[in-house]
Amino acid sequence: MSGFENYARNTDEIELEIVRKGIALGIDWQDEVQVRALAREALSHVAADLKIAVEAPLDHRALAKLELFGLAGIMLRTMEESAEQGIESHGGEAWKAFARALWAEAGGRG
């Protein structure tokens, strides 16, 4: 990285989008079972999800979920990149709940 990344701004923007997608999907970020199920689905989703979202663009829940799964990748990459620069990056409650669930589910896959 160039060292010019504004990780705080990036994490705030990602967090806001995670919260918005969570609202659209009715996610309670404090419900560990629900968030773990979402993380499991995020780690398992395949290209078929994209095909479904493209073929049925009026399915707002499917689109929100697909975008949330993309945000998971951006979120994890932001944490990796900032850690490489010696900076700990994380967002708020939704970010932390989703990140914990993703790490827990990924660890269980082995």
Short mmCIF file of C-alpha atoms in Angstrom, two decimals:
data_model
loop_
_atom_site.label_atom_id
_atom_site.label_comp_id
_atom_site.label_asym_id
_atom_site.label_seq_id
_atom_site.Cartn_x
_atom_site.Cartn_y
_atom_site.Cartn_z
CA MET A 1 0.00 0.00 0.00
CA SER A 2 1.01 3.55 -0.55
CA GLY A 3 0.52 4.57 3.06
CA PHE A 4 -2.02 7.22 2.07
CA GLU A 5 -5.13 5.24 2.94
CA ASN A 6 -7.55 6.87 5.34
CA TYR A 7 -8.54 3.70 7.21
CA ALA A 8 -10.76 5.52 9.70
CA ARG A 9 -12.83 7.04 6.90
CA ASN A 10 -12.92 3.73 5.02
CA THR A 11 -14.10 1.81 8.06
CA ASP A 12 -16.78 4.42 8.79
CA GLU A 13 -18.07 4.18 5.21
CA ILE A 14 -18.05 0.38 5.24
CA GLU A 15 -19.76 0.31 8.64
CA LEU A 16 -22.50 2.63 7.40
CA GLU A 17 -23.19 0.37 4.44
CA ILE A 18 -23.17 -2.75 6.64
CA VAL A 19 -25.70 -1.08 8.94
CA ARG A 20 -27.88 -0.08 5.97
CA LYS A 21 -27.83 -3.61 4.54
CA GLY A 22 -28.56 -4.98 8.00
CA ILE A 23 -31.63 -2.75 8.27
CA ALA A 24 -32.83 -3.85 4.84
CA LEU A 25 -32.37 -7.49 5.85
CA GLY A 26 -33.74 -7.12 9.38
CA ILE A 27 -30.49 -8.20 11.01
CA ASP A 28 -30.10 -7.86 14.76
CA TRP A 29 -26.33 -7.52 15.11
CA GLN A 30 -26.59 -8.51 18.78
CA ASP A 31 -28.23 -11.86 17.88
CA GLU A 32 -25.13 -14.06 17.61
CA VAL A 33 -27.05 -17.01 16.14
CA GLN A 34 -28.53 -14.85 13.38
CA VAL A 35 -25.20 -13.16 12.60
CA ARG A 36 -23.35 -16.52 12.56
CA ALA A 37 -25.93 -17.90 10.11
CA LEU A 38 -25.41 -14.85 7.92
CA ALA A 39 -21.63 -15.26 8.11
CA ARG A 40 -21.94 -18.94 7.21
CA GLU A 41 -24.05 -17.98 4.20
CA ALA A 42 -21.58 -15.24 3.22
CA LEU A 43 -18.72 -17.71 3.26
CA SER A 44 -20.73 -20.24 1.26
CA HIS A 45 -22.30 -18.05 -1.38
CA VAL A 46 -21.41 -18.79 -4.97
CA ALA A 47 -21.67 -17.16 -8.37
CA ALA A 48 -25.25 -18.44 -8.57
CA ASP A 49 -26.19 -15.71 -6.08
CA LEU A 50 -25.00 -13.07 -8.52
CA LYS A 51 -26.95 -14.69 -11.35
CA ILE A 52 -30.11 -14.70 -9.24
CA ALA A 53 -29.63 -11.05 -8.27
CA VAL A 54 -29.05 -10.01 -11.88
CA GLU A 55 -32.04 -11.96 -13.18
CA ALA A 56 -34.35 -10.71 -10.43
CA PRO A 57 -33.27 -7.11 -9.80
CA LEU A 58 -36.51 -6.30 -7.99
CA ASP A 59 -35.62 -8.68 -5.17
CA HIS A 60 -34.22 -6.02 -2.87
CA ARG A 61 -33.39 -8.50 -0.08
CA ALA A 62 -31.28 -10.62 -2.44
CA LEU A 63 -29.46 -7.53 -3.68
CA ALA A 64 -28.89 -6.23 -0.14
CA LYS A 65 -27.53 -9.60 0.94
CA LEU A 66 -25.25 -9.82 -2.09
CA GLU A 67 -23.93 -6.32 -1.39
CA LEU A 68 -23.44 -7.19 2.28
CA PHE A 69 -21.38 -10.22 1.29
CA GLY A 70 -19.24 -7.97 -0.91
CA LEU A 71 -18.82 -5.58 2.00
CA ALA A 72 -17.57 -8.50 4.09
CA GLY A 73 -14.69 -8.94 1.66
CA ILE A 74 -13.91 -5.23 1.66
CA MET A 75 -14.13 -5.15 5.44
CA LEU A 76 -11.69 -8.02 5.87
CA ARG A 77 -9.27 -6.61 3.27
CA THR A 78 -9.34 -3.19 4.99
CA MET A 79 -8.41 -4.82 8.29
CA GLU A 80 -5.59 -6.77 6.62
CA GLU A 81 -4.17 -3.75 4.80
CA SER A 82 -4.30 -1.49 7.82
CA ALA A 83 -2.68 -4.17 9.99
CA GLU A 84 0.18 -4.33 7.47
CA GLN A 85 0.65 -0.60 8.18
CA GLY A 86 0.51 -1.14 11.95
CA ILE A 87 -2.98 0.31 12.23
CA GLU A 88 -5.87 -1.53 13.87
CA SER A 89 -9.04 -0.81 11.89
CA HIS A 90 -12.55 -1.75 12.83
CA GLY A 91 -15.96 -0.20 12.65
CA GLY A 92 -18.81 -0.12 15.08
CA GLU A 93 -21.20 -2.69 16.51
CA ALA A 94 -22.40 -4.16 13.20
CA TRP A 95 -18.85 -4.41 11.82
CA LYS A 96 -17.55 -6.11 14.96
CA ALA A 97 -20.48 -8.54 15.18
CA PHE A 98 -20.16 -9.53 11.52
CA ALA A 99 -16.36 -9.78 11.68
CA ARG A 100 -16.51 -12.00 14.79
CA ALA A 101 -19.05 -14.26 13.12
CA LEU A 102 -17.05 -14.44 9.89
CA TRP A 103 -13.85 -15.33 11.74
CA ALA A 104 -15.67 -17.94 13.84
CA GLU A 105 -17.31 -19.53 10.81
CA ALA A 106 -14.09 -19.44 8.76
CA GLY A 107 -12.22 -21.05 11.65
CA GLY A 108 -14.74 -23.85 11.76
CA ARG A 109 -14.14 -24.62 8.09
CA GLY A 110 -10.65 -25.48 8.73
#
